[in-house]
PDB file of C-alpha atoms and ligand atoms in Angstrom:
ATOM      1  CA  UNK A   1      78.211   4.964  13.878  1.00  0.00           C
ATOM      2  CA  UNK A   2      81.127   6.241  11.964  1.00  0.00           C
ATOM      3  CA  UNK A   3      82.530   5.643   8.554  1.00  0.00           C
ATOM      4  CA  UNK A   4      85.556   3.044  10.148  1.00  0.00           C
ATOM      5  CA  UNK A   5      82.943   1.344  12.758  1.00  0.00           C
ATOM      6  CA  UNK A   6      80.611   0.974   9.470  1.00  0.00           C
ATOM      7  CA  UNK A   7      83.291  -0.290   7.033  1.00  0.00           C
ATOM      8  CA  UNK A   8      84.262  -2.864  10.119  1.00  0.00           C
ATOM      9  CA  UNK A   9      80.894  -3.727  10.893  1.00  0.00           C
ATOM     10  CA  UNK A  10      79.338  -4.657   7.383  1.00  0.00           C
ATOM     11  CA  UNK A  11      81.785  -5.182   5.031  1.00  0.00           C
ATOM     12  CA  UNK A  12      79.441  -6.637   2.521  1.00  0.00           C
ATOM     13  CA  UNK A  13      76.149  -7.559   1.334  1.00  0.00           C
ATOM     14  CA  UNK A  14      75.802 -10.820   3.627  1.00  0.00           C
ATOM     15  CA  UNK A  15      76.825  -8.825   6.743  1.00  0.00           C
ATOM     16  CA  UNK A  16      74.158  -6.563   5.841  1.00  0.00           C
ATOM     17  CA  UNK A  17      71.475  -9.110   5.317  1.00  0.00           C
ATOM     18  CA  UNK A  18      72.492 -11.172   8.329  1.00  0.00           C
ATOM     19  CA  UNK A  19      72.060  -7.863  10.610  1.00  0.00           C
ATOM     20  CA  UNK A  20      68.758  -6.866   8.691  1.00  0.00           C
ATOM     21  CA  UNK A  21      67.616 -10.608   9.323  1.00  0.00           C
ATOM     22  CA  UNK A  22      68.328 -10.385  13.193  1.00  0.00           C
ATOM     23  CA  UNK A  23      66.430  -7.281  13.373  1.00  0.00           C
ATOM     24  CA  UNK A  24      63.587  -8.460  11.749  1.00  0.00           C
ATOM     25  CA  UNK A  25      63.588 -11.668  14.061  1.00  0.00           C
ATOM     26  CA  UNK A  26      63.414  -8.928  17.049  1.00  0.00           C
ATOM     27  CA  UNK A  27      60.389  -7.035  15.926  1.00  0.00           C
ATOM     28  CA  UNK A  28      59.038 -10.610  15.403  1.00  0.00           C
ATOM     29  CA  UNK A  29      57.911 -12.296  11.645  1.00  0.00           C
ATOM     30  CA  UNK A  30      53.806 -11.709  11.189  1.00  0.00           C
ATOM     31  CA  UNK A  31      52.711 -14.279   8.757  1.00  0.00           C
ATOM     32  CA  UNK A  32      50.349 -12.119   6.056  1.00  0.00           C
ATOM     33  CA  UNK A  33      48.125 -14.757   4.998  1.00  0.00           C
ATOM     34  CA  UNK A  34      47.336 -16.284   8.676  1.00  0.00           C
ATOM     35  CA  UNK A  35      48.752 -13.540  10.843  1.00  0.00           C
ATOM     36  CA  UNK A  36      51.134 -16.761  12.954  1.00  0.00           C
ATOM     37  CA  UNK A  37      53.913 -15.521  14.190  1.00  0.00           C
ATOM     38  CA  UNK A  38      56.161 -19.014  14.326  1.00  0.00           C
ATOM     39  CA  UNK A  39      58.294 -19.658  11.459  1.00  0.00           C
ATOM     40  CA  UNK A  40      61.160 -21.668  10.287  1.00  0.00           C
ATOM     41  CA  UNK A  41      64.572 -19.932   8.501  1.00  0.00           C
ATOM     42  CA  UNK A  42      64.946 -21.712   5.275  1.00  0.00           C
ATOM     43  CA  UNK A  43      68.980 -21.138   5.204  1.00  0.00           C
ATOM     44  CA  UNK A  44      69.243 -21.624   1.500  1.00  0.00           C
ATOM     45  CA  UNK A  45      66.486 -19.457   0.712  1.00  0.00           C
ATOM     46  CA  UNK A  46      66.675 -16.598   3.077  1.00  0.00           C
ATOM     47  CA  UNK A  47      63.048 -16.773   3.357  1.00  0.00           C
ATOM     48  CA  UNK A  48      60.911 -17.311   6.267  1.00  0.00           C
ATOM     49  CA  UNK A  49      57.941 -20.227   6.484  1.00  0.00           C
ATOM     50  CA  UNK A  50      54.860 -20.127   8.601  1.00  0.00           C
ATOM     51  CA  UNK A  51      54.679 -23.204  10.697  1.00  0.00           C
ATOM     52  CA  UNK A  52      50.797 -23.335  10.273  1.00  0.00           C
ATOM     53  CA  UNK A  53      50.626 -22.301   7.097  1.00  0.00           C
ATOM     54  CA  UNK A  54      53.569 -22.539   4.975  1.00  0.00           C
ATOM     55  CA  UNK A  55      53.361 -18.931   3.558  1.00  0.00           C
ATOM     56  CA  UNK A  56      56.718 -17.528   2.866  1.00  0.00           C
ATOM     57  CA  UNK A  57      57.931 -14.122   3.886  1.00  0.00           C
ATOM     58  CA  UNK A  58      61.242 -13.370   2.206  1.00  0.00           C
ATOM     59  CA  UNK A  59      63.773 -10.807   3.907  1.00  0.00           C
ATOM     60  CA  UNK A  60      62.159  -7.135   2.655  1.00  0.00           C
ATOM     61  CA  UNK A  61      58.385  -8.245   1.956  1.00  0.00           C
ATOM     62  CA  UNK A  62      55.696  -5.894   4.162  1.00  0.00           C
ATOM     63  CA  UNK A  63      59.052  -3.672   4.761  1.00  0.00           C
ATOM     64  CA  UNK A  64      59.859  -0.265   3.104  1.00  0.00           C
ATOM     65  CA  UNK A  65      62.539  -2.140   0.983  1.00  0.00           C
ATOM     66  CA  UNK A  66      59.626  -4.543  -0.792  1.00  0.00           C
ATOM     67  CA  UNK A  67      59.543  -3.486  -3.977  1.00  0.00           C
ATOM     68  CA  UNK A  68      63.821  -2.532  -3.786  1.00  0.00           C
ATOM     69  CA  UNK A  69      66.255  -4.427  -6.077  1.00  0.00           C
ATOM     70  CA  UNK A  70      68.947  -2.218  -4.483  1.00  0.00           C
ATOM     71  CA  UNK A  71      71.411  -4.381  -2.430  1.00  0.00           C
ATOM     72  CA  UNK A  72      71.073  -4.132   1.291  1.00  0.00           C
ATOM     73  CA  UNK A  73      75.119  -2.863   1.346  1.00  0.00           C
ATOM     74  CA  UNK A  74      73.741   0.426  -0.719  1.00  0.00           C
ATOM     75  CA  UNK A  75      71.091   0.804   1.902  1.00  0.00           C
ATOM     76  CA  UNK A  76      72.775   0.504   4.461  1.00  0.00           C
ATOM     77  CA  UNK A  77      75.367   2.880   3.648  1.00  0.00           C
ATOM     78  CA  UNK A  78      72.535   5.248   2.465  1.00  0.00           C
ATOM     79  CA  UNK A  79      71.079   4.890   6.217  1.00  0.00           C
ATOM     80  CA  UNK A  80      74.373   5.415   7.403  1.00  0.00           C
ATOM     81  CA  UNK A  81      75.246   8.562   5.980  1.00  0.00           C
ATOM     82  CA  UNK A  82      71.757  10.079   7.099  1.00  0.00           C
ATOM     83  CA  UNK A  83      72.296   9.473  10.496  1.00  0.00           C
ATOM     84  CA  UNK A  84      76.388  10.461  10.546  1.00  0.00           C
ATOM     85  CA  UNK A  85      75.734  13.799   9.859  1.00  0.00           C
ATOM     86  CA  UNK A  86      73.626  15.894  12.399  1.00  0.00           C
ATOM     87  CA  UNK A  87      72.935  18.678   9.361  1.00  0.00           C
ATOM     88  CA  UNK A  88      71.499  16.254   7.018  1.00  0.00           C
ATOM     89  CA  UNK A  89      72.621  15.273   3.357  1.00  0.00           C
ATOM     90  CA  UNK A  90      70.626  15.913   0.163  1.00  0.00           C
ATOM     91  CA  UNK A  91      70.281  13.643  -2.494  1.00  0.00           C
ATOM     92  CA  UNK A  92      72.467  15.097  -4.800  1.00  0.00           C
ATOM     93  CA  UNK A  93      75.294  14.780  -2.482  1.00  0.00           C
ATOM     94  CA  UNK A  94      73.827  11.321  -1.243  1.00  0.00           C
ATOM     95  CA  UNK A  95      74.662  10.143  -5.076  1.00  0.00           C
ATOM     96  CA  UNK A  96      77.723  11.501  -4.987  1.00  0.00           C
ATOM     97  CA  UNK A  97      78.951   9.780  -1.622  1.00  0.00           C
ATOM     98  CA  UNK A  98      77.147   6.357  -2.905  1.00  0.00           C
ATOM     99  CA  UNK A  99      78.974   6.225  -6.304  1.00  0.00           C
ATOM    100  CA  UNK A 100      75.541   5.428  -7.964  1.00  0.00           C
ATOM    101  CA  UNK A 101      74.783   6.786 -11.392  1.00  0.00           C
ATOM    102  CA  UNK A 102      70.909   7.062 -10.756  1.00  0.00           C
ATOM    103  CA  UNK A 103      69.801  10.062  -8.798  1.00  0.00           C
ATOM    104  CA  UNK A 104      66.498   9.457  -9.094  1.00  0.00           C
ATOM    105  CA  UNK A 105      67.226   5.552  -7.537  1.00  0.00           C
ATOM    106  CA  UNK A 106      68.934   7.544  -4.713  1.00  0.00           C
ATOM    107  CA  UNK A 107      66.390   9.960  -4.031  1.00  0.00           C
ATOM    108  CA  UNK A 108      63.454   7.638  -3.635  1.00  0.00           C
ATOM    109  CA  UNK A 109      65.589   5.555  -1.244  1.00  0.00           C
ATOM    110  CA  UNK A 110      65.952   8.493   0.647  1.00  0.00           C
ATOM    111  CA  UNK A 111      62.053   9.272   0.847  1.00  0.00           C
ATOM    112  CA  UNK A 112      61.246   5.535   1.586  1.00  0.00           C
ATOM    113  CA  UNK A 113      63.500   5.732   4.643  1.00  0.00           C
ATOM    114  CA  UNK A 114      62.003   9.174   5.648  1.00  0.00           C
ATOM    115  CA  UNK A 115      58.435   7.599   5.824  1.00  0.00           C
ATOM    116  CA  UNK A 116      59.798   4.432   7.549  1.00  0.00           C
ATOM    117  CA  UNK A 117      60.831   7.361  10.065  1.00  0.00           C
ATOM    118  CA  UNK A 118      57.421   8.490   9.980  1.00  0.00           C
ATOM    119  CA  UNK A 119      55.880   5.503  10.453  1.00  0.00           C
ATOM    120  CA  UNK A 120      58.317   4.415  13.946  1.00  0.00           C
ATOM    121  CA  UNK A 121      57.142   8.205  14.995  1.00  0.00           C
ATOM    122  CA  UNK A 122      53.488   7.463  14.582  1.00  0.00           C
ATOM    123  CA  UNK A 123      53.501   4.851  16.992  1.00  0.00           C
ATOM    124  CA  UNK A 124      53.394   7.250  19.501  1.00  0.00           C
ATOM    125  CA  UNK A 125      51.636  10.085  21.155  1.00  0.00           C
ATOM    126  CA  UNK A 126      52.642  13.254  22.752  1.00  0.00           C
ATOM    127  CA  UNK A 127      51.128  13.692  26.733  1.00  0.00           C
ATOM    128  CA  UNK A 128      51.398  16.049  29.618  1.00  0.00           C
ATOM    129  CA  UNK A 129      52.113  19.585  28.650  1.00  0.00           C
ATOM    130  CA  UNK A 130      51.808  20.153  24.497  1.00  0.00           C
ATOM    131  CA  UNK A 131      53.129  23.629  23.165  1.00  0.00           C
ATOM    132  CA  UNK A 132      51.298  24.018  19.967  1.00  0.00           C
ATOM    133  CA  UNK A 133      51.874  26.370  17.103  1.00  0.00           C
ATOM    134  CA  UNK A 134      51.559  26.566  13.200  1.00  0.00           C
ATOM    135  CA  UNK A 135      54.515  27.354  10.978  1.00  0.00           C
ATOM    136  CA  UNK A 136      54.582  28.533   7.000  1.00  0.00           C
ATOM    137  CA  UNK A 137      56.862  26.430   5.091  1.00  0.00           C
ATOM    138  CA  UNK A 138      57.488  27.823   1.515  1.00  0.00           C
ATOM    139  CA  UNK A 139      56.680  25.001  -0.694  1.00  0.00           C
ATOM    140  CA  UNK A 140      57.708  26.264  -4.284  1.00  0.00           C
ATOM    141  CA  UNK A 141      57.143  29.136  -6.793  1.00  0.00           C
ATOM    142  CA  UNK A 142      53.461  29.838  -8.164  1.00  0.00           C
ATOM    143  CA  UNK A 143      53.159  28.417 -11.656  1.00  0.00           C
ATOM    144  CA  UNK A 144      53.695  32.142 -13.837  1.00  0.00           C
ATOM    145  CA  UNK A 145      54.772  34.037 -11.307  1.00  0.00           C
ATOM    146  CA  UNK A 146      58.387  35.796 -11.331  1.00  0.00           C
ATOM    147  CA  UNK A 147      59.728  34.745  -8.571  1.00  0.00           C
ATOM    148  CA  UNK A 148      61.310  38.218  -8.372  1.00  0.00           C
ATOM    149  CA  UNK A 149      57.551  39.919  -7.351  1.00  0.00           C
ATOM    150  CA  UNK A 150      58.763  38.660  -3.618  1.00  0.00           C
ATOM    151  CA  UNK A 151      56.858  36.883  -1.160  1.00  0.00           C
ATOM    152  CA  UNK A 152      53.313  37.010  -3.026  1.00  0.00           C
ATOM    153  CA  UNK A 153      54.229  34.185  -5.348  1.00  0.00           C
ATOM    154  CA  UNK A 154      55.332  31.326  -3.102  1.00  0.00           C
ATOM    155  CA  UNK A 155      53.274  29.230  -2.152  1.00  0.00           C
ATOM    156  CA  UNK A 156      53.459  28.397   1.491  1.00  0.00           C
ATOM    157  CA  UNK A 157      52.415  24.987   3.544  1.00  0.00           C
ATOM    158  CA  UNK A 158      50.777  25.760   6.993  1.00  0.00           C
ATOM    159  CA  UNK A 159      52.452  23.056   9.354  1.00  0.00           C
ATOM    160  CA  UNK A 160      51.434  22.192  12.968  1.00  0.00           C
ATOM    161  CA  UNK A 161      54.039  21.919  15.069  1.00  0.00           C
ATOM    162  CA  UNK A 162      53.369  20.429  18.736  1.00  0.00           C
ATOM    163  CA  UNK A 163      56.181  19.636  21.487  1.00  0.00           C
ATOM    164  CA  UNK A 164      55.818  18.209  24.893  1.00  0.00           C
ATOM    165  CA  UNK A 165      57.196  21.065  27.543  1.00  0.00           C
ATOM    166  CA  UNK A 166      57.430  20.431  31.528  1.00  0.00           C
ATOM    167  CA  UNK A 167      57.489  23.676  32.895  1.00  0.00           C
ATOM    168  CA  UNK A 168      60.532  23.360  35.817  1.00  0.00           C
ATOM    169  CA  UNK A 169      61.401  25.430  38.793  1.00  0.00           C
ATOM    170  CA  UNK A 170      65.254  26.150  40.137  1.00  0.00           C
ATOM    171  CA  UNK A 171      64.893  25.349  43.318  1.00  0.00           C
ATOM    172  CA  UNK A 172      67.840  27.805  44.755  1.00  0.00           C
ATOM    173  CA  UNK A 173      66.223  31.074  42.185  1.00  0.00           C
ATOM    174  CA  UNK A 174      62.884  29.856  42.080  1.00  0.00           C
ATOM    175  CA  UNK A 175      63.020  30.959  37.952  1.00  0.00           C
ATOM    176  CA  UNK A 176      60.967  28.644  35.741  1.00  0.00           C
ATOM    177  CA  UNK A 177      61.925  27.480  32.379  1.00  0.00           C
ATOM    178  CA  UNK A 178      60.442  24.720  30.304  1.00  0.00           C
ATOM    179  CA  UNK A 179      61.930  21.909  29.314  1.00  0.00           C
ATOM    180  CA  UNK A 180      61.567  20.017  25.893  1.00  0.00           C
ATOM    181  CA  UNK A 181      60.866  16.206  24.816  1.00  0.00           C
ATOM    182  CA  UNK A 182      59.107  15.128  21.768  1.00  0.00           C
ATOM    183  CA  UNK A 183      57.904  16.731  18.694  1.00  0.00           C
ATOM    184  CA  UNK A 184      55.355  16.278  16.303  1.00  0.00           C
ATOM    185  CA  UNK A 185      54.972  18.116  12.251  1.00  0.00           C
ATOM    186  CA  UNK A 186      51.891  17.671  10.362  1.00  0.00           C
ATOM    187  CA  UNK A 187      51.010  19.552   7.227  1.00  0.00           C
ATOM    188  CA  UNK A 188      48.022  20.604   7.411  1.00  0.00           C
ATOM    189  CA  UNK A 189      45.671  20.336   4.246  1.00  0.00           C
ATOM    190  CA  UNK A 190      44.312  23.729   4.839  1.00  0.00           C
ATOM    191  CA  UNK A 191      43.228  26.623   7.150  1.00  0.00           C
ATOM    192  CA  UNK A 192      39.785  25.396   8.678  1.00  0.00           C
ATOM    193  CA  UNK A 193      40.009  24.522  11.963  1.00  0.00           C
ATOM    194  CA  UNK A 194      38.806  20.923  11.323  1.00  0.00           C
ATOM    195  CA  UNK A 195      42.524  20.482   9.670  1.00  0.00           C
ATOM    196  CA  UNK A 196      44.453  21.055  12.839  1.00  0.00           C
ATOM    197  CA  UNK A 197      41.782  19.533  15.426  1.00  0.00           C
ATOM    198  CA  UNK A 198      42.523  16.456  13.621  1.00  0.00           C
ATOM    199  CA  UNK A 199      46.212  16.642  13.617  1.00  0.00           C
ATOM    200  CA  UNK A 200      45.722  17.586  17.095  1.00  0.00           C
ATOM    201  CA  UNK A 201      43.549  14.585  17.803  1.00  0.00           C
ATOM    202  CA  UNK A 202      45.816  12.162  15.515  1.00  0.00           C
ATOM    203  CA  UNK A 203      48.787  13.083  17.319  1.00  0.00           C
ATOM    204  CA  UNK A 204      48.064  14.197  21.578  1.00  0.00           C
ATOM    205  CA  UNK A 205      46.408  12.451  23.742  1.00  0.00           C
ATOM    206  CA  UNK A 206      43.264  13.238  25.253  1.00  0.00           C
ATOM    207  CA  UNK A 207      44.617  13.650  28.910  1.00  0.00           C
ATOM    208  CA  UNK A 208      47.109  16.312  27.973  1.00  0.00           C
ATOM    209  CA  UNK A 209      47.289  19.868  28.035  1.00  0.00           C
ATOM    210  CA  UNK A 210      47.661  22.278  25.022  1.00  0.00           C
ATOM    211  CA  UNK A 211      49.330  25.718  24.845  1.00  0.00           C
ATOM    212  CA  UNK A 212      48.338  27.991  22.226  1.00  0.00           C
ATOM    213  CA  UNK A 213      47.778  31.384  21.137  1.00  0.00           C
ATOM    214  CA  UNK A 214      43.905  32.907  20.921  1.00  0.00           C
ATOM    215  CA  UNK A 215      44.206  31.963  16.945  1.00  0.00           C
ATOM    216  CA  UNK A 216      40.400  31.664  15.782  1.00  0.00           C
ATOM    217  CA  UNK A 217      40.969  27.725  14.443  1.00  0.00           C
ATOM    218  CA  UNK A 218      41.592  26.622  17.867  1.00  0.00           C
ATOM    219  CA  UNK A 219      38.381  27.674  19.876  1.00  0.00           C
ATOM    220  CA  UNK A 220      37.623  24.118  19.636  1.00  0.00           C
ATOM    221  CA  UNK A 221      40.556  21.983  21.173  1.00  0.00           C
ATOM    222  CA  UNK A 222      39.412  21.674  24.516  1.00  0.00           C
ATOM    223  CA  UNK A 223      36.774  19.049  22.690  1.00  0.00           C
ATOM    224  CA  UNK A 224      40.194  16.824  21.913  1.00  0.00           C
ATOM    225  CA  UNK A 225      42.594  17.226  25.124  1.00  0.00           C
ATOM    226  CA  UNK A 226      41.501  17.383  28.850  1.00  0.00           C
ATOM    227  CA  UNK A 227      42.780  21.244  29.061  1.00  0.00           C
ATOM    228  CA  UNK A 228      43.539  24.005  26.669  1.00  0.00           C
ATOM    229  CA  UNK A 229      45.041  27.165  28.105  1.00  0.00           C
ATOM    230  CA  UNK A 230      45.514  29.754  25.422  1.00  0.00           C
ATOM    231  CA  UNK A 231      47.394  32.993  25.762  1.00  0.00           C
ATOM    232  CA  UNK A 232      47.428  36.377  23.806  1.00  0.00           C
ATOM    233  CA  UNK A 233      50.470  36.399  20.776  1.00  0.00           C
ATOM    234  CA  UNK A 234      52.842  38.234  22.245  1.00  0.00           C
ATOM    235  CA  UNK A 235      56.792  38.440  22.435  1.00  0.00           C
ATOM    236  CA  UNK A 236      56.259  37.428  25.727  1.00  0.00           C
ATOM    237  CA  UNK A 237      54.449  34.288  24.606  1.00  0.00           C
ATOM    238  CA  UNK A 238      56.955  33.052  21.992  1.00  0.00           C
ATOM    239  CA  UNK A 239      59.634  33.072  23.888  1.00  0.00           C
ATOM    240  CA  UNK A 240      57.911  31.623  27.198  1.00  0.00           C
ATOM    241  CA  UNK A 241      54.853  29.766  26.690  1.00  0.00           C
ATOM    242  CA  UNK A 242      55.499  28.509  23.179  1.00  0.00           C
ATOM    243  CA  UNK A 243      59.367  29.107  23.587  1.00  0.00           C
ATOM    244  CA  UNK A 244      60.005  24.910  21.739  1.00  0.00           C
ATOM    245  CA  UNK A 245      57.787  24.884  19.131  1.00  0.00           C
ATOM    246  CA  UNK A 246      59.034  28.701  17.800  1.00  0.00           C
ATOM    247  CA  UNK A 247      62.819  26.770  18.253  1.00  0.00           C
ATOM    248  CA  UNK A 248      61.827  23.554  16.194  1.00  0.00           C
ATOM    249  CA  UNK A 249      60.430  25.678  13.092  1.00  0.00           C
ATOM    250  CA  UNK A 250      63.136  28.135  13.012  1.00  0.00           C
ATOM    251  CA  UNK A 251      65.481  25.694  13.109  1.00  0.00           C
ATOM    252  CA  UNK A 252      63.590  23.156  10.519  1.00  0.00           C
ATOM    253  CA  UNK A 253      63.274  26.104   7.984  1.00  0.00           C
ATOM    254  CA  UNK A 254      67.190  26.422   8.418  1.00  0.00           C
ATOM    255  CA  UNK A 255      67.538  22.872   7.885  1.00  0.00           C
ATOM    256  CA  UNK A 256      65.166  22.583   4.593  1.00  0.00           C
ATOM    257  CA  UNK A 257      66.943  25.878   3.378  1.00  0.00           C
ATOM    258  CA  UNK A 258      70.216  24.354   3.824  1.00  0.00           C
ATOM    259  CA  UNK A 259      70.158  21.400   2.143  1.00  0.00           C
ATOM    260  CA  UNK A 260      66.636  20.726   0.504  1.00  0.00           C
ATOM    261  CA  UNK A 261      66.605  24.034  -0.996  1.00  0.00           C
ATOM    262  CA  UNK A 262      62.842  24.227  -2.733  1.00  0.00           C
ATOM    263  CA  UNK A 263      61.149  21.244  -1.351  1.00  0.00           C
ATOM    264  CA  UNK A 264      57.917  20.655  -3.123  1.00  0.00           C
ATOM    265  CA  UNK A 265      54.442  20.106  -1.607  1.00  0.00           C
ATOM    266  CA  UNK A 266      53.622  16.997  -1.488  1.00  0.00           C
ATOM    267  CA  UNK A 267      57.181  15.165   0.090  1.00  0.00           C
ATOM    268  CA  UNK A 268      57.399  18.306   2.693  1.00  0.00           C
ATOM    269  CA  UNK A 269      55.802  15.875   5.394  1.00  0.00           C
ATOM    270  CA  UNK A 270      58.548  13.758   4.469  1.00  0.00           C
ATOM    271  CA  UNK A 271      61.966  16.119   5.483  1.00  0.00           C
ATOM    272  CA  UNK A 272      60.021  17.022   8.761  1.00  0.00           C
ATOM    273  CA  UNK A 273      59.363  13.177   9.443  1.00  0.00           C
ATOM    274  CA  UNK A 274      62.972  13.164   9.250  1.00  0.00           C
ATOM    275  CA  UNK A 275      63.650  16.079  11.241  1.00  0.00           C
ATOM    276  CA  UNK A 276      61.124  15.071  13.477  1.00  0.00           C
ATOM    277  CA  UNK A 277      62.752  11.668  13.947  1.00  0.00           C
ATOM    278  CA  UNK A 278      66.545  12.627  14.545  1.00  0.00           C
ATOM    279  CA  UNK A 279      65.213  15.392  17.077  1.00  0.00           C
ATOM    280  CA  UNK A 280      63.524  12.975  19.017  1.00  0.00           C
ATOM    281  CA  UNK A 281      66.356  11.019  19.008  1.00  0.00           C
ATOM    282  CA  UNK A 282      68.603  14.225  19.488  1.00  0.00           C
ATOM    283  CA  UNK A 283      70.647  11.940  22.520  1.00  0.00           C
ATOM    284  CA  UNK A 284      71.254   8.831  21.026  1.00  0.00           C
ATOM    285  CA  UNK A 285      74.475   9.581  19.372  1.00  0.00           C
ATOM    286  CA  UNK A 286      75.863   6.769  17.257  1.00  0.00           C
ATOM    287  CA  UNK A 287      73.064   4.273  18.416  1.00  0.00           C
ATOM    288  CA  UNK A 288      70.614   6.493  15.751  1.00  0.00           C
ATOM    289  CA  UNK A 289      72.036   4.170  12.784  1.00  0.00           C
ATOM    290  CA  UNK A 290      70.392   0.780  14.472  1.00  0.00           C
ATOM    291  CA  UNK A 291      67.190   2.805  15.310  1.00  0.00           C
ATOM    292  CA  UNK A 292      66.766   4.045  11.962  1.00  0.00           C
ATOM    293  CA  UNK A 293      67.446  -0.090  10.752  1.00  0.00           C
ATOM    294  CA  UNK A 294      64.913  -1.319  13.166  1.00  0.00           C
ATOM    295  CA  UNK A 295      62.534   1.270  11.674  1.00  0.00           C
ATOM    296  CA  UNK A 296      63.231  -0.052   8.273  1.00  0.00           C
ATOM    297  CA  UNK A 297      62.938  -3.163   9.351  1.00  0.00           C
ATOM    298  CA  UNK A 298      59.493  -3.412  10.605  1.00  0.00           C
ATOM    299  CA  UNK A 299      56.984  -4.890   8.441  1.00  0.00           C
ATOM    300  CA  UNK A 300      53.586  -3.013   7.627  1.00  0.00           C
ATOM    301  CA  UNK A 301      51.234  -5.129   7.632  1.00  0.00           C
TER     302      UNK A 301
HETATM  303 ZN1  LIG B   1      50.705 -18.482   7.876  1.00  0.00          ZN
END
């Protein structure tokens, strides 16, 4: 989707509420109070009605935009310029670009599309070969610390980072190199081992394999996957056995750096739900925008 296909596409807020409507109608209307899944439009309301039991389910309710008095045409256009540019656009800029005078309206929008990310990424599980690593995000400054005393004050986030990796052969050179698919970030609440065995066991499934290095917290994996080969830290090993995962935090660090700047604690899960999502999606090219709708879409309950 670009700016011109946008404009020509919804060029107000019924366009945008028609489109949101259809989308919902795919993913199918769950009635909340009976859980029926037949309902009647009610044109003049924009509501839907449960056939068995009249309950009505208006255009946002059980979606991310619920509690949102924003019109669909601002959220739309938000969603828009998220997925136009591949580097990502902060909020600051997001305002700017949006003509709203509220940054704090715009940055909450942002977030509540990030988790709707999160939640269309949750749905699934990563099989076969797993590469599986843990990065150090810098999360902030330590309260009274100059941030001049270097790297002592920040306070870091440990992140697990897993991708799915087929190993492949050239059939002329016989070389192997692995090839990537999806990726998974979870920050971890701490450094037990019980953190990343269940991020590991919320996130791969069983009959996969996971490659690590000899790290302490993960003598107990092969208790959630079918195999777990691990192999000494070396250079050898991060640029061959864990070669994706070592590409996907590098290059989310860049990413956070580059736009976020200091991203605090508690929404860090958030940016790498969204760089999660748009990497997983790294080949849909303009189709992203209608993903990212259908994801917003989808009603939580
Ligand atoms: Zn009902």
């Amino acid at each position: 989707m670009n700016i011109l296909k946008f404009i020509e596409n919804f060029p107000d807020e019924t366009s945008c509420r028609q489109h949101f409507k259809n989308k919902r109608e795919a993913e199918g209307i769950k009635c909340k109070k009976c859980e029926c899944t037949t309902h009647y439009w009610l044109k003049n309301k924009w509501q839907w009605q449960c056939k068995d039991c009249k309950f009505r389910t208006t255009l946002r309710s059980g979606t991310i935009m619920e509690n949102s008095n924003l019109p669909f045409l601002l959220w739309y256009k938000c969603i828009a310029f998220m997925t136009m540019s591949k580097k990502g656009i902060s909020a600051l800029e997001m305002q700017r670009q949006l003509g709203h005078k509220r940054y704090d309206t715009v940055w909450l929008m942002m977030h509540k599309i990030r988790s709707a990310m999160g939640l269309r990424d949750d749905l699934y599980k990563l099989e076969g070969m797993v590469e599986l690593d843990e990065g150090y995000f810098t999360k902030g400054i330590r309260k009274g610390s100059k941030p001049k005393r270097g790297r002592g004050s920040q306070v870091k986030s440990n992140v697990a980072v897993m991708a799915e990796s087929t190993e492949i052969e050239d059939v002329e050179t016989g070389e192997k190199s692995r090839q990537c698919r999806y990726f998974k970030m979870r920050v971890l609440e701490n450094h037990m081992a019980g953190s990343i065995e269940q991020a590991v066991e919320d996130n791969i499934e069983f009959e996969s394999i996971i490659l690590s290095d000899k790290s302490t917290s993960y003598v107990n994996l092969s208790d959630y996957v079918e195999v777990h080969i691990q192999q000494k830290s070396d250079k050898q090993t991060t640029v061959e056995l864990l070669k994706w995962v070592h590409v996907a935090i590098s290059n989310a660090k860049r990413w956070l750096l580059g736009i976020h700047h200091m991203v605090k604690g508690k929404y860090l899960q958030n940016y790498l739900n969204e760089f999660c999502y748009k990497l997983n999606r790294r080949y849909f090219g303009p189709k992203l925008f209608d993903r990212v709708i259908i994801a917003t879409a989808k009603s939580y309950w």
